[in-house]
Amino acid sequence: MTCPANEALIVIDVQNDFCEGGALEVPDGDAVVPRINALMEKYQTVVLTQDWHPADHSSFVSQHEGNEPFQMVEMEYGPQILWPDHCVQGTSGAEFHPDLNTDPAQLVIRKGFRRGVDSYSAFFENDHETPTGLDGYLRSRSVDTVTLVGLATDFCVQFSATDAARLEFRTVVVEDACRAIDMDGSLEEARSAMLDAGVRID
Ligand code: VGL
Ligand code: ZN
């Protein structure tokens, strides 16, 4: 069955560093790969996102002396978790999982490439105002409905889904094709934030 042309699949950050053995491993992250490969066959529009940081990115714990990984700090644009260094541009950790079938994708959105601002969402950087261009791409192709899958449910999938809903796309997250980092109840918080924003969780 093929979905109609107004529906797009957005595959969030299925990259080696978020999968088994990666620098910011998401538990059971690899499990999403066969599910996403199967889903991709149904969509006429498929977009991939790729976390794509310079080696000195300000979200990296290595850039903040005396801080621990997963600690929260204040940045100019608001609170920021300090992550283990991950998805550095041009490294194997930033590549898509080798079993992800990237052939059906028409567009790859790279994000987090400005040193000073993190970017969880496929639509906006974490300043919540600098667009990635994805909104315009989808609208100009008459897409009004998006399905989101990938890694991690409670960060980049959640931020992308709530932004999509705010931008008035009909928005669905397919949970069994997502996996979460789940620290300090972040998965439950993400679920309620998505539901509050009007996202459907399948
Ligand atoms: C992500 C933390 C940092 C994600 C990306 O893809 O969910 N999380 N960078
Ligand atoms: Zn990142």
Coordinates of C-alpha atoms and ligand atoms in Angstrom, one line a residue:
M1 CA 0.0 0.0 0.0
T2 CA 1.3 3.4 -0.9
C3 CA 0.5 6.5 1.2
P4 CA -1.0 9.5 -0.6
A5 CA 1.4 12.3 -1.8
N6 CA 0.4 14.7 1.1
E7 CA 2.0 12.3 3.6
A8 CA 5.8 12.3 4.4
L9 CA 7.9 10.1 6.6
I10 CA 10.6 11.9 8.6
V11 CA 13.4 9.7 9.9
I12 CA 15.2 11.2 12.8
D13 CA 18.9 10.7 13.4
V14 CA 19.4 6.9 12.8
Q15 CA 23.1 7.3 13.0
N16 CA 25.9 5.1 14.4
D17 CA 26.5 7.2 17.5
F18 CA 22.9 6.7 18.6
C19 CA 23.1 2.9 18.0
E20 CA 24.8 0.0 19.6
G21 CA 28.4 0.9 20.6
G22 CA 28.0 4.6 19.6
A23 CA 29.1 7.6 21.6
L24 CA 25.5 8.4 22.7
E25 CA 24.0 5.0 22.5
V26 CA 20.2 4.9 22.8
P27 CA 19.2 1.6 24.4
D28 CA 18.0 -0.9 21.7
G29 CA 18.4 1.9 19.1
D30 CA 19.3 -0.6 16.3
A31 CA 15.8 -2.1 16.6
V32 CA 14.3 0.8 14.7
V33 CA 16.2 0.1 11.5
P34 CA 14.2 -2.8 10.0
R35 CA 10.9 -1.1 11.1
I36 CA 11.9 2.1 9.4
N37 CA 13.1 0.3 6.3
A38 CA 9.7 -1.3 6.0
L39 CA 7.8 2.0 6.5
M40 CA 9.9 3.9 4.0
E41 CA 8.6 1.7 1.1
K42 CA 5.1 3.1 1.6
Y43 CA 5.9 6.8 1.4
Q44 CA 6.4 9.0 -1.7
T45 CA 8.3 11.6 0.4
V46 CA 11.0 10.5 2.8
V47 CA 13.2 12.9 4.7
L48 CA 16.2 11.9 6.8
T49 CA 17.7 14.1 9.5
Q50 CA 21.4 13.8 10.4
D51 CA 22.9 15.3 13.6
W52 CA 26.0 17.0 12.3
H53 CA 28.2 18.8 14.8
P54 CA 31.6 20.5 14.5
A55 CA 34.1 18.8 16.8
D56 CA 34.0 21.7 19.3
H57 CA 30.2 22.0 19.5
S58 CA 28.9 23.8 22.5
S59 CA 26.6 20.9 23.5
F60 CA 29.6 18.7 24.0
V61 CA 30.7 18.0 27.6
S62 CA 34.4 18.2 26.3
Q63 CA 33.8 22.0 25.8
H64 CA 32.8 22.6 29.5
E65 CA 35.6 22.0 31.9
G66 CA 34.5 20.6 35.2
N67 CA 31.1 19.3 34.0
E68 CA 29.8 15.8 33.7
P69 CA 28.0 14.2 30.8
F70 CA 24.2 14.7 31.0
Q71 CA 24.5 17.7 33.3
M72 CA 22.2 20.6 32.6
V73 CA 23.7 24.1 31.9
E74 CA 22.3 27.5 30.9
M75 CA 23.0 28.7 27.4
E76 CA 22.0 32.0 25.9
Y77 CA 19.0 30.3 24.3
G78 CA 18.0 28.4 27.5
P79 CA 18.8 25.2 29.3
Q80 CA 21.0 22.7 27.6
I81 CA 22.1 19.1 28.5
L82 CA 25.8 18.5 28.0
W83 CA 26.1 15.4 25.9
P84 CA 29.0 13.0 25.3
D85 CA 30.7 14.2 22.1
H86 CA 28.7 12.6 19.3
C87 CA 27.9 12.8 15.5
V88 CA 31.0 14.9 14.7
Q89 CA 30.9 15.9 11.0
G90 CA 32.7 13.5 8.7
T91 CA 33.2 10.7 11.3
S92 CA 31.8 7.2 11.2
G93 CA 29.7 8.0 14.2
A94 CA 27.8 10.6 12.2
E95 CA 27.1 8.2 9.4
F96 CA 23.7 6.6 9.1
H97 CA 23.3 3.0 10.5
P98 CA 24.8 0.7 7.8
D99 CA 21.5 -1.2 7.5
L100 CA 19.3 1.8 7.1
N101 CA 18.0 1.9 3.5
T102 CA 18.7 5.5 2.7
D103 CA 17.9 5.1 -1.1
P104 CA 14.3 6.2 -0.9
A105 CA 15.1 9.5 0.8
Q106 CA 14.9 12.6 -1.3
L107 CA 16.2 15.0 1.3
V108 CA 18.7 14.9 4.2
I109 CA 18.4 17.7 6.7
R110 CA 21.7 18.2 8.7
K111 CA 21.3 20.0 12.0
G112 CA 23.4 21.1 14.9
F113 CA 26.2 22.4 12.6
R114 CA 26.5 25.9 14.3
R115 CA 28.9 25.7 17.1
G116 CA 26.9 27.8 19.6
V117 CA 23.4 26.4 19.2
D118 CA 22.1 22.8 19.5
S119 CA 19.4 21.6 17.2
Y120 CA 17.1 18.8 18.3
S121 CA 14.2 19.5 16.0
A122 CA 14.1 18.8 12.3
F123 CA 12.3 22.2 11.9
F124 CA 14.1 24.7 14.2
E125 CA 17.4 25.1 16.0
N126 CA 17.1 25.1 19.8
D127 CA 16.8 28.9 19.8
H128 CA 13.3 28.0 18.5
E129 CA 13.5 30.6 15.7
T130 CA 16.2 29.7 13.2
P131 CA 14.5 27.4 10.7
T132 CA 16.1 24.4 9.0
G133 CA 14.1 24.9 5.8
L134 CA 12.1 21.7 6.3
D135 CA 8.8 23.5 6.8
G136 CA 9.1 25.2 3.4
Y137 CA 10.3 22.0 1.6
L138 CA 7.3 20.0 2.8
R139 CA 4.7 22.8 2.1
S140 CA 6.0 23.5 -1.3
R141 CA 5.6 19.7 -2.0
S142 CA 2.0 19.9 -0.7
V143 CA 2.7 17.8 2.3
D144 CA 0.3 18.4 5.3
T145 CA 0.7 15.2 7.2
V146 CA 4.0 13.9 8.7
T147 CA 4.9 10.6 10.4
L148 CA 8.0 10.7 12.6
V149 CA 10.3 7.8 13.6
G150 CA 13.9 7.3 14.8
L151 CA 16.1 8.4 17.7
A152 CA 15.7 9.5 20.3
T153 CA 12.0 9.6 21.2
D154 CA 12.5 11.9 24.1
F155 CA 14.8 14.5 22.4
C156 CA 15.0 14.9 18.7
V157 CA 11.8 13.0 17.8
Q158 CA 9.8 14.9 20.5
F159 CA 11.2 18.3 19.5
S160 CA 10.5 17.6 15.8
A161 CA 7.0 16.3 16.5
T162 CA 5.9 19.2 18.7
D163 CA 7.3 21.7 16.1
A164 CA 5.5 19.9 13.3
A165 CA 2.2 20.0 15.2
R166 CA 2.7 23.7 16.0
L167 CA 3.4 24.3 12.3
E168 CA 0.0 22.7 11.7
F169 CA 1.0 19.5 10.1
R170 CA -1.1 16.5 11.1
T171 CA 1.6 14.7 13.1
V172 CA 2.0 11.1 14.0
V173 CA 4.8 9.4 16.0
V174 CA 5.1 5.6 15.5
E175 CA 6.5 4.6 18.8
D176 CA 7.7 1.1 17.9
A177 CA 10.0 2.7 15.3
C178 CA 11.5 5.0 17.9
R179 CA 13.7 4.4 21.0
A180 CA 14.4 6.7 23.9
I181 CA 17.4 7.8 26.0
D182 CA 14.9 8.0 28.9
M183 CA 16.8 9.9 31.7
D184 CA 15.0 11.2 34.8
G185 CA 11.5 10.5 33.4
S186 CA 12.2 12.2 30.1
L187 CA 10.3 9.7 28.1
E188 CA 7.1 10.2 30.1
E189 CA 7.6 14.0 29.8
A190 CA 8.1 13.7 26.1
R191 CA 4.9 11.7 25.7
S192 CA 2.8 14.3 27.5
A193 CA 4.4 17.2 25.7
M194 CA 3.7 15.5 22.4
L195 CA 0.1 14.7 23.3
D196 CA -0.4 18.3 24.6
A197 CA 0.8 19.6 21.3
G198 CA -1.7 17.5 19.4
V199 CA 0.6 14.8 18.2
R200 CA -0.9 11.4 17.7
I201 CA 1.2 8.6 19.2
D202 CA 0.7 5.2 17.4
Ligands
VGL1 C1 19.9 13.8 20.0 C2 20.9 14.5 22.0 C3 21.9 15.2 21.3 C4 18.8 13.0 19.4 C5 20.8 14.5 19.3 O1 19.0 12.7 18.1 O2 17.8 12.7 20.0 N1 19.9 13.8 21.4 N2 21.8 15.2 19.9
ZN2 ZN 23.5 16.1 18.9

